CSV table of C-alpha atoms (C1' of nucleotides) in Angstrom, one decimal:
chain,number,residue,atom,x,y,z
A,1,UNK,CA,108.5,114.9,56.2
A,2,UNK,CA,105.4,116.9,57.0
A,3,UNK,CA,102.6,115.5,59.1
A,4,UNK,CA,100.2,113.4,57.0
A,5,UNK,CA,97.1,114.7,58.7
A,6,UNK,CA,96.0,118.3,58.5
A,7,UNK,CA,94.8,119.7,61.7
A,8,UNK,CA,92.3,122.5,61.3
A,9,UNK,CA,93.7,126.0,61.4
A,10,UNK,CA,93.7,127.2,65.0
A,11,UNK,CA,91.5,130.1,66.0
A,12,UNK,CA,92.9,133.0,67.9
A,13,UNK,CA,92.3,131.7,71.4
A,14,UNK,CA,93.2,128.1,70.5
A,15,UNK,CA,96.5,129.4,69.1
A,16,UNK,CA,97.2,131.4,72.2
A,17,UNK,CA,96.6,128.5,74.6
A,18,UNK,CA,98.5,126.1,72.4
A,19,UNK,CA,101.5,128.5,72.4
A,20,UNK,CA,101.5,128.7,76.2
A,21,UNK,CA,101.5,125.0,76.5
A,22,UNK,CA,104.2,124.4,74.0
A,23,UNK,CA,106.4,126.9,75.8
A,24,UNK,CA,105.8,125.5,79.2
A,25,UNK,CA,108.2,123.1,80.7
A,26,UNK,CA,105.6,121.4,82.9
A,27,UNK,CA,101.9,120.7,82.8
A,28,UNK,CA,99.7,123.8,83.4
A,29,UNK,CA,96.3,124.1,85.0
A,30,UNK,CA,93.6,125.9,83.1
A,31,UNK,CA,93.9,128.7,85.6
A,32,UNK,CA,97.6,129.1,85.2
A,33,UNK,CA,97.1,129.4,81.5
A,34,UNK,CA,94.4,132.0,82.2
A,35,UNK,CA,96.9,134.0,84.2
A,36,UNK,CA,99.5,133.9,81.5
A,37,UNK,CA,97.0,135.1,79.0
A,38,UNK,CA,95.4,138.0,80.9
A,39,UNK,CA,97.7,140.3,79.0
A,40,UNK,CA,96.4,139.1,75.7
A,41,UNK,CA,92.8,139.9,76.9
A,42,UNK,CA,91.7,136.7,78.5
A,43,UNK,CA,89.2,137.4,81.3
A,44,UNK,CA,87.4,134.1,82.1
A,45,UNK,CA,88.2,130.4,82.6
A,46,UNK,CA,85.8,129.4,79.9
A,47,UNK,CA,88.0,131.0,77.3
A,48,UNK,CA,90.7,128.6,78.3
A,49,UNK,CA,88.5,125.6,78.7
A,50,UNK,CA,86.9,126.0,75.4
A,51,UNK,CA,90.3,126.3,73.6
A,52,UNK,CA,91.6,123.3,75.5
A,53,UNK,CA,88.5,121.2,74.5
A,54,UNK,CA,89.2,121.9,70.9
A,55,UNK,CA,92.9,121.3,71.2
A,56,UNK,CA,92.3,118.0,72.8
A,57,UNK,CA,89.8,117.1,70.1
A,58,UNK,CA,92.5,117.8,67.6
A,59,UNK,CA,95.0,115.7,69.5
A,60,UNK,CA,97.3,118.6,70.1
A,61,UNK,CA,96.8,118.7,73.9
A,62,UNK,CA,96.3,116.1,76.5
A,63,UNK,CA,94.9,116.3,80.0
A,64,UNK,CA,96.7,114.7,82.9
A,65,UNK,CA,93.8,113.5,85.0
A,66,UNK,CA,95.9,112.9,88.0
A,67,UNK,CA,97.1,116.5,88.0
A,68,UNK,CA,94.1,118.4,86.6
A,69,UNK,CA,96.6,119.9,84.2
A,70,UNK,CA,97.3,120.0,80.5
A,71,UNK,CA,100.3,119.4,78.3
A,72,UNK,CA,101.0,120.0,74.6
A,73,UNK,CA,101.3,116.7,72.7
A,74,UNK,CA,104.9,115.9,72.0
A,75,UNK,CA,104.2,113.5,69.1
A,76,UNK,CA,104.4,115.8,66.2
A,77,UNK,CA,101.3,114.0,65.0
A,78,UNK,CA,99.3,112.4,67.7
A,79,UNK,CA,96.3,112.3,65.6
A,80,UNK,CA,93.7,109.6,66.0
A,81,UNK,CA,96.1,107.3,67.9
A,82,UNK,CA,96.1,108.0,71.5
A,83,UNK,CA,99.2,108.4,73.6
A,84,UNK,CA,100.0,105.3,75.4
A,85,UNK,CA,101.2,106.7,78.7
A,86,UNK,CA,102.6,109.6,80.6
A,87,UNK,CA,105.5,109.5,83.0
A,88,UNK,CA,105.2,112.3,85.5
A,89,UNK,CA,108.2,113.2,87.7
A,90,UNK,CA,107.1,114.2,91.2
A,91,UNK,CA,110.3,116.1,91.7
A,92,UNK,CA,110.8,118.3,88.7
A,93,UNK,CA,107.3,118.0,87.3
A,94,UNK,CA,108.6,117.0,83.9
A,95,UNK,CA,106.3,114.9,81.8
A,96,UNK,CA,107.2,112.5,79.1
A,97,UNK,CA,104.7,111.1,76.7
A,98,UNK,CA,105.2,107.5,75.6
A,99,UNK,CA,103.7,106.0,72.5
A,100,UNK,CA,104.3,102.4,73.4
A,101,UNK,CA,102.4,100.2,70.9
A,102,UNK,CA,102.7,97.1,73.0
A,103,UNK,CA,101.1,98.7,76.0
A,104,UNK,CA,98.2,100.0,73.8
A,105,UNK,CA,97.8,96.6,72.4
A,106,UNK,CA,97.9,94.9,75.8
A,107,UNK,CA,95.2,97.3,77.1
A,108,UNK,CA,93.2,96.5,74.0
A,109,UNK,CA,93.4,92.8,74.7
A,110,UNK,CA,92.5,93.2,78.3
A,111,UNK,CA,89.4,95.1,77.3
A,112,UNK,CA,88.5,92.6,74.6
A,113,UNK,CA,88.8,89.8,77.0
A,114,UNK,CA,86.1,91.3,79.2
A,115,UNK,CA,84.0,92.3,76.2
A,116,UNK,CA,84.6,95.9,77.1
A,117,UNK,CA,84.3,98.4,74.2
A,118,UNK,CA,87.3,100.6,74.9
A,119,UNK,CA,87.0,104.2,74.0
A,120,UNK,CA,89.7,106.0,75.8
A,121,UNK,CA,92.6,105.2,78.1
A,122,UNK,CA,94.3,107.1,80.9
A,123,UNK,CA,97.7,105.9,81.8
A,124,UNK,CA,99.8,108.1,84.1
A,125,UNK,CA,102.9,106.9,85.9
A,126,UNK,CA,104.1,108.8,88.9
A,127,UNK,CA,107.7,108.6,90.2
A,128,UNK,CA,111.1,110.1,89.8
A,129,UNK,CA,112.7,110.7,86.4
A,130,UNK,CA,116.2,109.7,85.4
A,131,UNK,CA,117.6,113.2,86.2
A,132,UNK,CA,116.0,113.4,89.6
A,133,UNK,CA,117.2,110.0,90.9
B,1,UNK,CA,91.3,81.8,104.2
B,2,UNK,CA,91.7,85.1,106.0
B,3,UNK,CA,93.7,88.0,104.6
B,4,UNK,CA,97.3,87.7,105.5
B,5,UNK,CA,97.8,91.4,106.2
B,6,UNK,CA,96.0,93.0,109.1
B,7,UNK,CA,94.7,96.5,108.2
B,8,UNK,CA,94.4,98.8,111.2
B,9,UNK,CA,91.1,98.9,113.0
B,10,UNK,CA,89.1,101.6,111.3
B,11,UNK,CA,88.1,104.7,113.2
B,12,UNK,CA,84.5,105.9,113.4
B,13,UNK,CA,84.6,108.2,110.3
B,14,UNK,CA,86.7,105.8,108.3
B,15,UNK,CA,84.3,103.0,108.9
B,16,UNK,CA,81.3,105.2,108.0
B,17,UNK,CA,82.9,106.3,104.7
B,18,UNK,CA,84.1,102.7,103.9
B,19,UNK,CA,80.6,101.4,104.5
B,20,UNK,CA,79.1,103.9,102.1
B,21,UNK,CA,81.6,103.0,99.4
B,22,UNK,CA,81.1,99.3,99.9
B,23,UNK,CA,77.4,99.6,99.5
B,24,UNK,CA,77.6,101.9,96.5
B,25,UNK,CA,77.2,100.4,93.0
B,26,UNK,CA,79.2,103.2,91.4
B,27,UNK,CA,82.0,105.4,92.2
B,28,UNK,CA,81.1,108.3,94.5
B,29,UNK,CA,82.5,111.8,94.8
B,30,UNK,CA,83.6,113.0,98.2
B,31,UNK,CA,80.6,115.4,98.3
B,32,UNK,CA,78.1,112.6,97.5
B,33,UNK,CA,79.6,110.6,100.4
B,34,UNK,CA,79.2,113.7,102.6
B,35,UNK,CA,75.5,114.0,101.6
B,36,UNK,CA,74.9,110.3,102.6
B,37,UNK,CA,76.6,110.8,105.9
B,38,UNK,CA,74.9,114.0,107.0
B,39,UNK,CA,72.4,112.0,109.0
B,40,UNK,CA,75.3,110.4,110.9
B,41,UNK,CA,76.6,113.8,111.8
B,42,UNK,CA,79.0,114.7,109.0
B,43,UNK,CA,79.0,118.4,108.4
B,44,UNK,CA,82.1,119.2,106.3
B,45,UNK,CA,84.0,117.9,103.3
B,46,UNK,CA,87.2,117.5,105.3
B,47,UNK,CA,85.6,114.8,107.4
B,48,UNK,CA,85.2,112.8,104.2
B,49,UNK,CA,88.6,113.6,102.7
B,50,UNK,CA,90.5,112.7,105.8
B,51,UNK,CA,88.8,109.4,106.0
B,52,UNK,CA,89.4,108.8,102.3
B,53,UNK,CA,93.0,109.6,102.7
B,54,UNK,CA,93.5,107.0,105.4
B,55,UNK,CA,91.4,104.4,103.6
B,56,UNK,CA,93.5,104.9,100.4
B,57,UNK,CA,96.6,104.6,102.5
B,58,UNK,CA,95.3,101.2,103.8
B,59,UNK,CA,94.6,100.1,100.2
B,60,UNK,CA,90.9,99.8,101.0
B,61,UNK,CA,89.8,102.6,98.7
B,62,UNK,CA,91.0,103.8,95.3
B,63,UNK,CA,90.5,107.1,93.7
B,64,UNK,CA,89.5,107.3,90.0
B,65,UNK,CA,91.4,110.3,88.8
B,66,UNK,CA,89.4,110.6,85.6
B,67,UNK,CA,86.2,110.9,87.6
B,68,UNK,CA,87.3,112.6,90.8
B,69,UNK,CA,85.5,109.8,92.5
B,70,UNK,CA,86.2,107.0,94.9
B,71,UNK,CA,85.5,103.2,95.0
B,72,UNK,CA,86.0,100.5,97.6
B,73,UNK,CA,88.7,98.1,96.7
B,74,UNK,CA,87.2,94.9,95.4
B,75,UNK,CA,90.3,92.8,96.0
B,76,UNK,CA,89.6,91.5,99.4
B,77,UNK,CA,93.2,92.2,100.1
B,78,UNK,CA,94.7,94.9,97.8
B,79,UNK,CA,97.4,95.5,100.3
B,80,UNK,CA,100.7,96.8,99.2
B,81,UNK,CA,100.2,95.8,95.6
B,82,UNK,CA,98.4,98.3,93.6
B,83,UNK,CA,95.4,97.6,91.4
B,84,UNK,CA,96.6,97.3,87.8
B,85,UNK,CA,93.7,99.0,86.1
B,86,UNK,CA,90.1,100.1,86.3
B,87,UNK,CA,87.5,99.6,83.5
B,88,UNK,CA,84.9,102.3,83.8
B,89,UNK,CA,81.6,101.9,81.9
B,90,UNK,CA,80.3,105.3,80.6
B,91,UNK,CA,76.8,103.9,80.3
B,92,UNK,CA,76.1,102.3,83.6
B,93,UNK,CA,78.9,103.8,85.6
B,94,UNK,CA,80.0,100.4,86.8
B,95,UNK,CA,83.7,100.0,87.6
B,96,UNK,CA,85.7,96.8,87.6
B,97,UNK,CA,89.1,96.6,89.1
B,98,UNK,CA,91.7,94.5,87.4
B,99,UNK,CA,94.7,93.0,89.0
B,100,UNK,CA,96.5,92.1,85.8
B,101,UNK,CA,100.1,91.1,86.7
B,102,UNK,CA,101.4,91.3,83.1
B,103,UNK,CA,100.2,94.9,82.7
B,104,UNK,CA,101.8,95.8,86.0
B,105,UNK,CA,105.0,94.2,84.9
B,106,UNK,CA,104.9,95.8,81.5
B,107,UNK,CA,104.5,99.2,83.1
B,108,UNK,CA,107.4,98.4,85.4
B,109,UNK,CA,109.6,97.5,82.5
B,110,UNK,CA,108.6,100.7,80.6
B,111,UNK,CA,109.6,102.7,83.6
B,112,UNK,CA,112.8,100.8,84.1
B,113,UNK,CA,113.8,101.3,80.5
B,114,UNK,CA,113.6,105.1,81.0
B,115,UNK,CA,115.3,104.9,84.4
B,116,UNK,CA,112.1,106.2,85.9
B,117,UNK,CA,111.6,105.2,89.6
B,118,UNK,CA,107.9,104.2,89.5
B,119,UNK,CA,105.9,105.0,92.6
B,120,UNK,CA,102.3,104.9,91.6
B,121,UNK,CA,100.3,104.1,88.5
B,122,UNK,CA,97.0,105.3,87.3
B,123,UNK,CA,95.3,103.2,84.6
B,124,UNK,CA,91.7,103.9,83.8
B,125,UNK,CA,89.9,102.5,80.8
B,126,UNK,CA,86.8,104.2,79.6
B,127,UNK,CA,84.2,102.5,77.4
B,128,UNK,CA,81.1,100.3,77.5
B,129,UNK,CA,80.9,97.2,79.6
B,130,UNK,CA,79.8,93.8,78.4
B,131,UNK,CA,76.2,94.4,79.6
B,132,UNK,CA,75.8,97.8,78.0
B,133,UNK,CA,76.9,96.8,74.5
C,1,DC,C1',78.8,139.8,47.2
C,2,DC,C1',75.0,138.5,50.5
C,3,DT,C1',73.0,135.8,53.6
C,4,DA,C1',72.0,132.1,56.7
C,5,DA,C1',73.9,128.5,59.6
C,6,DA,C1',77.6,127.2,62.3
C,7,DA,C1',81.5,128.0,65.1
C,8,DA,C1',84.0,130.9,68.1
C,9,DT,C1',84.1,134.4,71.5
C,10,DG,C1',82.8,137.4,75.7
C,11,DT,C1',80.9,137.7,80.2
C,12,DT,C1',78.5,136.7,84.5
C,13,DA,C1',77.3,133.6,87.6
C,14,DT,C1',77.4,129.4,89.7
C,15,DG,C1',78.6,124.6,90.6
C,16,DT,C1',82.0,121.1,92.0
C,17,DT,C1',86.2,119.4,94.1
C,18,DA,C1',89.9,120.0,97.5
C,19,DT,C1',92.8,122.2,101.1
C,20,DT,C1',94.4,125.6,104.9
C,21,DA,C1',94.1,126.9,109.4
C,22,DC,C1',93.0,126.3,113.9
C,23,DA,C1',90.6,124.3,117.9
C,24,DT,C1',89.3,120.2,120.4
C,25,DA,C1',89.0,115.4,121.5
C,26,DT,C1',90.5,110.6,121.7
C,27,DC,C1',93.9,107.0,122.0
C,28,DA,C1',98.2,104.6,123.1
C,29,DA,C1',102.4,104.0,125.6
C,30,DT,C1',105.1,105.0,129.2
D,1,DA,C1',98.4,110.6,135.0
D,2,DT,C1',101.2,112.8,131.3
D,3,DT,C1',102.6,113.2,127.1
D,4,DG,C1',102.8,112.7,122.2
D,5,DA,C1',100.4,111.1,118.2
D,6,DT,C1',96.3,110.5,115.8
D,7,DA,C1',91.6,111.6,114.9
D,8,DT,C1',87.8,114.9,114.7
D,9,DG,C1',85.0,119.4,114.4
D,10,DT,C1',84.3,123.7,112.0
D,11,DA,C1',84.8,127.8,109.2
D,12,DA,C1',86.8,129.8,105.5
D,13,DT,C1',88.9,129.7,101.2
D,14,DA,C1',91.3,127.9,97.2
D,15,DA,C1',91.3,125.4,93.0
D,16,DC,C1',88.9,123.3,89.1
D,17,DA,C1',85.0,123.3,85.9
D,18,DT,C1',80.5,124.3,83.6
D,19,DA,C1',75.7,126.6,82.6
D,20,DA,C1',73.4,130.2,80.5
D,21,DC,C1',73.0,133.8,77.5
D,22,DA,C1',74.6,137.6,74.4
D,23,DT,C1',77.5,138.8,70.5
D,24,DT,C1',80.9,138.3,66.9
D,25,DT,C1',83.4,135.9,63.4
D,26,DT,C1',83.8,132.3,60.0
D,27,DT,C1',82.2,129.4,56.5
D,28,DA,C1',79.6,127.7,52.7
D,29,DG,C1',75.8,128.2,49.4
D,30,DG,C1',73.0,131.0,46.4
DNA sequence: CCTAAAAATGTTATGTTATTACATATCAAT
DNA sequence: ATTGATATGTAATAACATAACATTTTTAGG
């Protein structure tokens, strides 16, 4: 039942940032994370951004481009395969991460059709979630 | 053959910003636009951001969230209906705007399925365009 | 274990993107 | 003409992100 890909062991700052994101109930900006971690000795934005870069590389964290904010991956193993989409509630700020295979495949076909070598996709849906409607 | 929706007449600053974006061969940041327009009397970012806000409201300009940059709409009439997606070349910076109906409908179904009231979608594909491969 | 290379961290400064706040001017409809 | 709404001008500041450089920690090979 354990994840079949072994992420590297997280370094101190990476772990701290990851923990903050996992505990958060909404996406956090890098500076919000910094504020939370001042007590643990963080002093500068770069400490956060460097940790975030690594965590994103590991697939443990995603950036929401339309919010300039970050969320922990909710797919226990989001390795290699990208998330398909995020649904972002404008009311309660909740975010849910979808792993829709058909969407991914549709986007892949779209790109193929234009001879576009697809590297990375950003799909962010804004609206109101079930609870807030 | 004319567009069936009448966009409002553009105000001076809106027209200036729109012209810059239409002439550009790549997405431009607000500050790049500001630099171009200094000769026409622009002095402050807000002059650009305000014009951009209106142009986006009119559907004449889109923001690329993953680049913090703006492009003129290439659908002569992108009124009401959103663009489905943007393909952004990392090599030559060219952007093409897709109006894929099936993608839009797929995203709509995804949202419906989660009882998510969809307001706006951001779909940005990064990679290498046909010419740059 | 020791050491050299690589990775991670600390710190300051700066660059880039976007908004707040407030004043003034223009436009459109009575 | 007066009024209310929209657009503009300007300064200051907030919010997001990276460059450059010094130091420490980790890792892998001898």
